[in-house]
Short mmCIF file of C-alpha atoms and ligand atoms in Angstrom, two decimals:
data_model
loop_
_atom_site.label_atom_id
_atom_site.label_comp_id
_atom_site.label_asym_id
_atom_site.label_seq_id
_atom_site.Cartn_x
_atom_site.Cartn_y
_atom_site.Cartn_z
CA UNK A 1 11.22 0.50 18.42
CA UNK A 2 9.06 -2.33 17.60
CA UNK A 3 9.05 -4.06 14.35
CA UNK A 4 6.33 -6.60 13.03
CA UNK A 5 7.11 -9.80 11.23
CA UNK A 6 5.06 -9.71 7.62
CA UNK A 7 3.57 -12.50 6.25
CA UNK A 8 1.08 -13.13 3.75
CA UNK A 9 -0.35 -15.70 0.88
CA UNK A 10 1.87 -19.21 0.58
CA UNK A 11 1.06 -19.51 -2.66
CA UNK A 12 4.15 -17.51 -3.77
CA UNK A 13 4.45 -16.15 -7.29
CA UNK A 14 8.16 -16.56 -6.87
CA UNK A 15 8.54 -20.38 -5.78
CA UNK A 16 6.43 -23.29 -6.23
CA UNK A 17 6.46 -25.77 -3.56
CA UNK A 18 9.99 -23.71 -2.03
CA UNK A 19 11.38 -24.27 -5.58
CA UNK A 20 12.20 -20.69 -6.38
CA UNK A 21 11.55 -19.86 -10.08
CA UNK A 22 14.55 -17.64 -9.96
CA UNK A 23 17.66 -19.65 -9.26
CA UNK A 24 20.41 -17.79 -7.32
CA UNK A 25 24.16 -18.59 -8.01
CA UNK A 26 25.65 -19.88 -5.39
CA UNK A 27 27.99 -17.98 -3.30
CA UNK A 28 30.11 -20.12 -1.46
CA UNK A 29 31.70 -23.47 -3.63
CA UNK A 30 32.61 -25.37 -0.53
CA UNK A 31 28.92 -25.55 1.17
CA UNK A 32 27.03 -24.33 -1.69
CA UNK A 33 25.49 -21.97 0.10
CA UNK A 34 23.43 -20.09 -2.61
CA UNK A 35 24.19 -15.84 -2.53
CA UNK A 36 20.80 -14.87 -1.03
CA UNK A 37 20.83 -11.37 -1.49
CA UNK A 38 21.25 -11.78 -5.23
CA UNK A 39 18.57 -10.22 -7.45
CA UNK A 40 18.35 -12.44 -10.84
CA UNK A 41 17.26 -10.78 -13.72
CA UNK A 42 14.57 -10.75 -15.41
CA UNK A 43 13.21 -11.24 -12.13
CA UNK A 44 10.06 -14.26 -13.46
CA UNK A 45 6.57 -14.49 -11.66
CA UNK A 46 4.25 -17.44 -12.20
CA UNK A 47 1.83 -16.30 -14.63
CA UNK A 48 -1.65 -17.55 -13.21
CA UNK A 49 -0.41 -16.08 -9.60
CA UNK A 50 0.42 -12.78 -11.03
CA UNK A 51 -3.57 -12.35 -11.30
CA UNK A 52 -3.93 -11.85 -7.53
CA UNK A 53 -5.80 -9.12 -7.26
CA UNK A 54 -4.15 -7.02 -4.07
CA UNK A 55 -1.82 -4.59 -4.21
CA UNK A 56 1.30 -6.50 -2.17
CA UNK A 57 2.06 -9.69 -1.96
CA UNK A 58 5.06 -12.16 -0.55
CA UNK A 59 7.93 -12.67 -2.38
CA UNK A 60 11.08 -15.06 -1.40
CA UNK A 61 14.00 -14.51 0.83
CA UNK A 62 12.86 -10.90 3.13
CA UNK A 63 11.75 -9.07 -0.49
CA UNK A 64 7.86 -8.69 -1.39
CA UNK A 65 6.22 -7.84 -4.55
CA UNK A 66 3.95 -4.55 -4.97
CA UNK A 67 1.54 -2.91 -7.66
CA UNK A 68 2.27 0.24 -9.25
CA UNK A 69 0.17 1.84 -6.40
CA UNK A 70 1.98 0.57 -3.80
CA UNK A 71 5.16 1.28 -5.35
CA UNK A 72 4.64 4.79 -5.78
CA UNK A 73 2.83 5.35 -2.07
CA UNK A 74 6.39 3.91 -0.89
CA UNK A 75 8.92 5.55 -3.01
CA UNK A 76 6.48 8.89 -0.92
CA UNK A 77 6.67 8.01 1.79
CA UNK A 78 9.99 6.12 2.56
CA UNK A 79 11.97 7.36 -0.23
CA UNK A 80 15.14 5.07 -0.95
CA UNK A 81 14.21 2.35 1.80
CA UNK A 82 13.49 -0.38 -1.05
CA UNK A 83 14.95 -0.78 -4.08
CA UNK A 84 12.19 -1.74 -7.21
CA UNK A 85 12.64 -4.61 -10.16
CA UNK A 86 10.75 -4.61 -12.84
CA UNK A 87 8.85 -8.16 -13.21
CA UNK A 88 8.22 -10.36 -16.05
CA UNK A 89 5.85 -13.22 -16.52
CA UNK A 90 7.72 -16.58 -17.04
CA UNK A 91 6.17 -18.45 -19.58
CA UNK A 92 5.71 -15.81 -22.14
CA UNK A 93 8.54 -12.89 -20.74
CA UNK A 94 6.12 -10.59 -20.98
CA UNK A 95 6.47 -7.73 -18.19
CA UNK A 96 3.83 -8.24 -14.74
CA UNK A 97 2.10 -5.70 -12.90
CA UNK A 98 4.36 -6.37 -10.48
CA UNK A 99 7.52 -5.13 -8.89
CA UNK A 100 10.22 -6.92 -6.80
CA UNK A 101 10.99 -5.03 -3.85
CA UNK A 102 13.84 -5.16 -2.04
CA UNK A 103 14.55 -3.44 1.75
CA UNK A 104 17.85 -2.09 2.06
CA UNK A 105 17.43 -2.15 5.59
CA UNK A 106 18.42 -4.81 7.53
CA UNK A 107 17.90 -6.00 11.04
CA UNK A 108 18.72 -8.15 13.14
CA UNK A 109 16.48 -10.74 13.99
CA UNK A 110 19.08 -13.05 15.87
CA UNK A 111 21.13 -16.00 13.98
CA UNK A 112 22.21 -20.06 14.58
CA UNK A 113 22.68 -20.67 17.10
CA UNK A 114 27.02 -20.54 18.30
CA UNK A 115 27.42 -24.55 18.46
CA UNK A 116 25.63 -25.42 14.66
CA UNK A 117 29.04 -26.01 12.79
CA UNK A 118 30.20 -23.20 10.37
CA UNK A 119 31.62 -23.34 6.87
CA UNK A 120 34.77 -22.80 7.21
CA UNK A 121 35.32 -21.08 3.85
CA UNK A 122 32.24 -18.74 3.95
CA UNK A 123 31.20 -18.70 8.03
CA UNK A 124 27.75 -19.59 7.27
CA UNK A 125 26.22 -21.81 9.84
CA UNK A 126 25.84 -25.22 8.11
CA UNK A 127 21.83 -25.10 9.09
CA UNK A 128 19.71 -22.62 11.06
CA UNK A 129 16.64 -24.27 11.92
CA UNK A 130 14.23 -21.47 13.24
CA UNK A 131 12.84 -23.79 16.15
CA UNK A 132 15.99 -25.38 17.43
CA UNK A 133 18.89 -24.16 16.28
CA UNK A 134 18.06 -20.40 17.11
CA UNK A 135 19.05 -17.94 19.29
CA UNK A 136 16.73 -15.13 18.79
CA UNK A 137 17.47 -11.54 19.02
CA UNK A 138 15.80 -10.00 21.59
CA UNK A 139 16.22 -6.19 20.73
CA UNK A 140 15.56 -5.83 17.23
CA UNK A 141 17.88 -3.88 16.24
CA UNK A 142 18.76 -2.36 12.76
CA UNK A 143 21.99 -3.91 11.41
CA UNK A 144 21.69 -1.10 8.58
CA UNK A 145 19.88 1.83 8.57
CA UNK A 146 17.34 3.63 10.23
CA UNK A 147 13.99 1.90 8.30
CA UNK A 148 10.39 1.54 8.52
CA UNK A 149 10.69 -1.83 6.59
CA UNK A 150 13.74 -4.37 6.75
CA UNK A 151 14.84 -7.66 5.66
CA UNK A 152 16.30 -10.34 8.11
CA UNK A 153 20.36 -10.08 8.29
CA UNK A 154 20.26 -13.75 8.67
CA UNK A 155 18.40 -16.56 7.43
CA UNK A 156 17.03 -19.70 8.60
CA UNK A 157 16.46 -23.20 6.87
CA UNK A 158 16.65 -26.79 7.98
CA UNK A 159 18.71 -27.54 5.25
CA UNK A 160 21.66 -29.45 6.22
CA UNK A 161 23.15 -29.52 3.21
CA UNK A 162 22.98 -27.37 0.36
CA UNK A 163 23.34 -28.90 -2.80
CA UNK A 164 24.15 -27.51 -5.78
CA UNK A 165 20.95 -26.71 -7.58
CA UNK A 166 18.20 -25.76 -5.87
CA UNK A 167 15.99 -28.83 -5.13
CA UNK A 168 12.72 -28.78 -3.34
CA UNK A 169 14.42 -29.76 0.30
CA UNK A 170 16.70 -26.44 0.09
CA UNK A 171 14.16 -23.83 1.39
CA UNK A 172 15.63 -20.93 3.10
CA UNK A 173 13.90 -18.13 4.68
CA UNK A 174 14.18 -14.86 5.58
CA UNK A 175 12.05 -12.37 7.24
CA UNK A 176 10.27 -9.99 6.31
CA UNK A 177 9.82 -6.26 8.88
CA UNK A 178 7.85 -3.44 8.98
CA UNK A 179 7.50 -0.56 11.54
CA UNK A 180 3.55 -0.97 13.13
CA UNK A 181 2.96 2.66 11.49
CA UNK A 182 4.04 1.82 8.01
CA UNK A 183 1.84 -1.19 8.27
CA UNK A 184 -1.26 0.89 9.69
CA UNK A 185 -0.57 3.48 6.66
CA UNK A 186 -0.54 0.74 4.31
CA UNK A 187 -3.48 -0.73 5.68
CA UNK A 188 -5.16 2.70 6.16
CA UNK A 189 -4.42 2.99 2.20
CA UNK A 190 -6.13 -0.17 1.63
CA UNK A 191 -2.34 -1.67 0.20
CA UNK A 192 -3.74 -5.19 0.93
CA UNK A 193 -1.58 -8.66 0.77
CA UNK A 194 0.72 -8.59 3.78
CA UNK A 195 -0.56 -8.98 6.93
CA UNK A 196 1.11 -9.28 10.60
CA UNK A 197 2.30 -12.46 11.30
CA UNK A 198 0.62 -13.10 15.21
CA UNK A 199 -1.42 -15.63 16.54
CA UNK A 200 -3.53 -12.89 18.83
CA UNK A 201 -4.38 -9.65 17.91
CA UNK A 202 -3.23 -6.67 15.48
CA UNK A 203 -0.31 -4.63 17.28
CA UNK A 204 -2.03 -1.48 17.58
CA UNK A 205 -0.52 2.38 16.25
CA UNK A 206 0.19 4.41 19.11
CA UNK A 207 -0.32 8.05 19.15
CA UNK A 208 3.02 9.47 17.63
CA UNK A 209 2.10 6.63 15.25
CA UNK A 210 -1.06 7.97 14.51
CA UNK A 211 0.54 11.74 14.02
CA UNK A 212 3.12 10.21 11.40
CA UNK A 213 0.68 8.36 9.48
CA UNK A 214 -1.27 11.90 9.21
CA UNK A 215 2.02 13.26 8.01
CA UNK A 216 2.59 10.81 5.47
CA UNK A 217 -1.04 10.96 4.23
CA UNK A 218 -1.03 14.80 3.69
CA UNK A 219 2.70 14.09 1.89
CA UNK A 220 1.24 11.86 -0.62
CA UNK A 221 -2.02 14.24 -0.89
CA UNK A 222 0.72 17.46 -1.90
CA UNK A 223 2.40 15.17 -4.48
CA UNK A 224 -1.21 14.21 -6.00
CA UNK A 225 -1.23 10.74 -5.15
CA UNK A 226 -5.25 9.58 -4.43
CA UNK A 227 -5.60 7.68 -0.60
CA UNK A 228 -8.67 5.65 -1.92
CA UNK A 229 -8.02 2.51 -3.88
CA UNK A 230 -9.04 3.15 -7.53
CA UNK A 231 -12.89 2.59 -7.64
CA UNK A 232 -12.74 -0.45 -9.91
CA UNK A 233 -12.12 -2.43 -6.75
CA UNK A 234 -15.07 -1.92 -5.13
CA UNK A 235 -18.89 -3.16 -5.86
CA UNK A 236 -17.37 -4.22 -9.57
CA UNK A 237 -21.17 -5.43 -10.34
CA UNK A 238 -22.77 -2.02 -9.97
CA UNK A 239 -18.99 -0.70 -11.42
CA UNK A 240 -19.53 -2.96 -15.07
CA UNK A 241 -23.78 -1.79 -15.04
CA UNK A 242 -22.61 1.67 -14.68
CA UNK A 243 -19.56 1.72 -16.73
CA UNK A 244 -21.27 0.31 -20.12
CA UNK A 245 -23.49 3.30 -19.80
CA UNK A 246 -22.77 6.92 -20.87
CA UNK A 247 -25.75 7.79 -20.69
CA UNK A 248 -25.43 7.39 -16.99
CA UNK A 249 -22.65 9.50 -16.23
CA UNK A 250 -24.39 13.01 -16.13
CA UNK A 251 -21.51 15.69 -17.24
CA UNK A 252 -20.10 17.74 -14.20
CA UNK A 253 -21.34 20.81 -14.06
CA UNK A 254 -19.18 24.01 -16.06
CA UNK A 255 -17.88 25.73 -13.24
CA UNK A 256 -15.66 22.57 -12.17
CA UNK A 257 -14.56 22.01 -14.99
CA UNK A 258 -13.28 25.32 -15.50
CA UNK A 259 -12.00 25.35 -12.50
CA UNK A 260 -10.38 22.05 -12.49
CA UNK A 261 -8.66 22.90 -16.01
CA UNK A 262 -7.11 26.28 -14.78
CA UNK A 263 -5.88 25.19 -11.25
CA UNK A 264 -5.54 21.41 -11.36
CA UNK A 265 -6.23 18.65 -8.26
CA UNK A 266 -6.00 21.46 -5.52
CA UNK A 267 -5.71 20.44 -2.23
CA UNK A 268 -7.61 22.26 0.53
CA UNK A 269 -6.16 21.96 4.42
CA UNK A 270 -8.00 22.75 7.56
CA UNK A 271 -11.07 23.03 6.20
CA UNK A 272 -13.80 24.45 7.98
CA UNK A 273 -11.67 25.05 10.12
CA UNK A 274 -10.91 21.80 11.38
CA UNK A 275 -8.12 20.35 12.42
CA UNK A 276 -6.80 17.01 10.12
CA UNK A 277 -10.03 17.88 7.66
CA UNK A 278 -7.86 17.68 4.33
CA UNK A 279 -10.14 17.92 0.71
CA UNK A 280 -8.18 17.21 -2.86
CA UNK A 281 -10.38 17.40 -5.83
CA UNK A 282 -10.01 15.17 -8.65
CA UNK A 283 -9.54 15.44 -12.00
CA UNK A 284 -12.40 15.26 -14.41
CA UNK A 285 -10.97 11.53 -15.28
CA UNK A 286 -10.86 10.51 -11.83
CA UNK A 287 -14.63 11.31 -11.12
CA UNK A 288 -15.98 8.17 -9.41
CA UNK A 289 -19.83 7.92 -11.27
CA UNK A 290 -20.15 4.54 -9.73
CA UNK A 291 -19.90 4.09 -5.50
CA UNK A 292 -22.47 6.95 -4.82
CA UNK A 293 -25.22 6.78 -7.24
CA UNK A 294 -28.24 6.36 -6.30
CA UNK A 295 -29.18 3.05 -4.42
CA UNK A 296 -25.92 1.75 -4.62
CA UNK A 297 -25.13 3.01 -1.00
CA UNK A 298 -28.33 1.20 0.84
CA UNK A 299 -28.69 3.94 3.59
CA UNK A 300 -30.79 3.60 6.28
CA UNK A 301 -31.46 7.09 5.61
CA UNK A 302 -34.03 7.73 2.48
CA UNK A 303 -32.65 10.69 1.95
CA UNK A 304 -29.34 9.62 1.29
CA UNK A 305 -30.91 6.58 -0.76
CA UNK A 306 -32.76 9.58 -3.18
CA UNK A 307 -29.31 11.11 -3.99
CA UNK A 308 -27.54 10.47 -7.15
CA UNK A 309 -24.08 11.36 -6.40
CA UNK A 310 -20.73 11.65 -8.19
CA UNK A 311 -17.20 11.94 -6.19
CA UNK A 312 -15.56 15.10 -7.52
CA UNK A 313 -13.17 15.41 -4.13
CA UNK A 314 -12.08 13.25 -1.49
CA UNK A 315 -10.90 14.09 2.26
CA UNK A 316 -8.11 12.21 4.26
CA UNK A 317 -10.27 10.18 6.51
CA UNK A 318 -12.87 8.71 4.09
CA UNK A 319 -15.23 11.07 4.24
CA UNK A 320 -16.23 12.35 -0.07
CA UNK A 321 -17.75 15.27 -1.27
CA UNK A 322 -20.03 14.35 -4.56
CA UNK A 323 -22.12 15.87 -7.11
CA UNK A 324 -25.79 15.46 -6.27
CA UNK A 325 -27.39 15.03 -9.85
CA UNK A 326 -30.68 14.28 -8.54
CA UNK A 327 -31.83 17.57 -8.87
CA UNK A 328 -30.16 20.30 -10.46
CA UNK A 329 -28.55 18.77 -13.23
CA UNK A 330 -26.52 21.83 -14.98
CA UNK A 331 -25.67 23.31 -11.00
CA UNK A 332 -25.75 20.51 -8.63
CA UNK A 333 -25.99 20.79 -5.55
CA UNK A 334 -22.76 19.20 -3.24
CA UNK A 335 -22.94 16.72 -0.52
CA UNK A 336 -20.55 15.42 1.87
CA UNK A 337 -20.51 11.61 2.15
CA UNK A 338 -20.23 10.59 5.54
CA UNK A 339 -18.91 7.00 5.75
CA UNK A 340 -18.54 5.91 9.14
CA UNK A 341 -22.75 6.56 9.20
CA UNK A 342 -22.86 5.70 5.67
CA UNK A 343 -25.18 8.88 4.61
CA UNK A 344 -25.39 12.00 3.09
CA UNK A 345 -24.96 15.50 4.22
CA UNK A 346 -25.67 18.44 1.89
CA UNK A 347 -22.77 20.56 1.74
CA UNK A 348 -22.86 23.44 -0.61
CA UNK A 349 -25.54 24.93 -2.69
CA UNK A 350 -23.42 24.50 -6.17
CA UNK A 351 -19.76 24.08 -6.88
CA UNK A 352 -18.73 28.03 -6.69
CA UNK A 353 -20.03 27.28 -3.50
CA UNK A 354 -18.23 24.30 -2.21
CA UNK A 355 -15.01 26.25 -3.76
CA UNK A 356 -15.66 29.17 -1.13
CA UNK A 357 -16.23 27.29 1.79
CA UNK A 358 -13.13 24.82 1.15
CA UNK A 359 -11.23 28.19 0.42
CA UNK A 360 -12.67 29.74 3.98
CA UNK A 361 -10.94 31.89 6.47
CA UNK A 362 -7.17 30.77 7.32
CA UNK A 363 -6.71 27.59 5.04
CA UNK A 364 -4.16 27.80 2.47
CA UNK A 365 -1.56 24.83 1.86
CA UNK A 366 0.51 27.69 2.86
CA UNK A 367 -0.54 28.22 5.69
CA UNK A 368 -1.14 23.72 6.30
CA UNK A 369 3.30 23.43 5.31
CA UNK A 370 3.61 25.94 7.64
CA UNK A 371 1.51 24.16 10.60
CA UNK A 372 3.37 21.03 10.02
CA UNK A 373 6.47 22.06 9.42
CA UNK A 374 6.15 23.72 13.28
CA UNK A 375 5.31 20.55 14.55
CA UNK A 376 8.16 18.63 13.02
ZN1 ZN B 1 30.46 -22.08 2.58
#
């Protein structure tokens, strides 16, 4: 198995210039070697960072820091594999946004090399520098667990000697790991803030990568989690013009909302009888009057550029089925948004409609478990 070294923003919310803003004790009182896998709480961010405006981000010593978003994708789709810490802000110890998150998988990334000198009360090497003094592990290998995302067993530093506080010279590091098809889920999610730490190119998903991330994506669809970003994110000039306006967001039509209210977000698999083609509708609060109105998209196609549409469902690869309030405004007419050629198909003649041809011949979440369960 291949694992990929994370990386991500240097300006940490968790340190300032290496000085972490969360002491640790120390753990050994001959060398002073500080206990590294210690979790002080409250765990403090520094305020102005906490503002960062992507859903993951670095954190000190092989943990990271995630949004509520990206703590709930995980605890989907790797149940138990981190464990979360609630955040607060340090000046005013009010609580972040933000989670600590810690792997509990660890893996071996290789250690000091044998001749550095040891402590000889606590065995750590006196100083580990990552270019000299290391002999790196070749395999991988998980000390702990069987992961998709692990902290380094051992740490490296060119400290020589640790002294008692933490002072700007003591920086210690520890790596950060991810399996390449948690990372492609993430990034498929749009969970942005840690990136693959390479200096060529992306390590690609491979097939049975490919098939898992599918898995994992129609996991978090049953449990009613949304794969888009919320639609704040995006375009936020058109987002605060439309926003401010009620009068722009034309009400959905009856028959949706009826629907919606008596049978919740459904999920639709294998629709239209195609393989991987997986529809959840949203609720009436998660309607997205924003990203497809009209002229926001800038088609090449005019027809697509005459539609007024609002998202009422969403698919697993990107694609969005919307209200077209251009014309019929009490019964609009559905579209599917196509987004890899960025226009408009039309879809449905109405909502009762759309509902029968997601509901067609042989699609069922039954009938989906079932499917994947076979292939497991
Ligand atoms: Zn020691």
């Amino acid at each position: 198995m291949t694992y990929l070294s994370l990386t991500g923003s240097d300006t940490r919310m968790d340190s300032r210039n290496s000085v972490l803003v969360n002491p640790l004790p120390q753990r050994c009182e001959r060398c002073h070697f500080p206990d590294i896998d210690f979790v002080p709480q409250p765990y403090r961010l520094i305020d102005a960072r906490t503002k960062n405006p992507n859903d993951l981000a670095p954190a000190e010593l092989g943990n990271f820091l995630v949004r509520q978003r990206a703590k709930d994708v995980l605890e989907i789709v790797i149940p138990g594999q981190c464990a979360f810490y609630p955040t607060v802000l340090r000046k005013t110890g009010e609580q972040s946004s933000w989670f600590l998150a810690v792997p509990n998988g660890w893996i071996d990334t290789g250690q000091a090399k044998a001749d550095i000198e040891r402590c000889s009360a606590c065995g750590e090497p006196k100083s580990a520098h990552w270019g000299s003094q290391y002999d790196y592990s070749q395999t991988l290998a998980p000390v702990s667990g069987d992961a998709e995302i692990f902290k380094a067993a051992h740490w490296s530093s060119s400290v020589r000697e640790w002294s008692k506080d933490w002072t700007e010279q003591d920086w210690i590091y520890r790596h950060l790991l991810i399996s390449p098809r948690l990372y492609h889920l993430l990034k498929q999610l749009k969970l942005k803030g840690l990136v693959e730490a390479t200096c060529g190119s992306e390590t690609k998903p491979t097939s049975a990568d490919q098939q898992w991330i599918a898995k994992k994506r129609a996991l978090l669809i049953e449990q009613g989690r949304r794969t888009e970003p919320p639609s704040e994110s995006k375009r936020s000039s058109l987002a605060t013009i439309y926003s401010g306006q009620a009068s722009n967001r034309p009400a959905p039509p009856r028959s949706y909302l009826e629907f919606v209210t008596a049978h919740g977000p459904k999920s639709y698999f294998h629709v239209d009888e195609q393989e991987g083609f997986t529809v959840q509708l949203l609720e009436p609060s998660d309607l997205d009057y924003v990203h497809y109105r009209r002229g926001v998209l800038r088609s090449e196609d005019e027809e697509t550029n005459e539609i007024d549409g609002v998202m009422f469902a969403e698919t697993l690869h990107g694609d969005c089925l919307c209200f077209d309030f251009s014309g019929d405004v009490t019964e609009p007419s559905v579209v599917i948004y196509l987004h890899e050629m960025n226009y408009f198909e039309p879809y449905a003649a109405n909502f009762t409609e759309c509902l029968q041809r997601l509901e067609g011949v042989g699609s069922s979440e039954t009938s989906e478990r079932s499917r994947i369960n076979k292939t497991l």
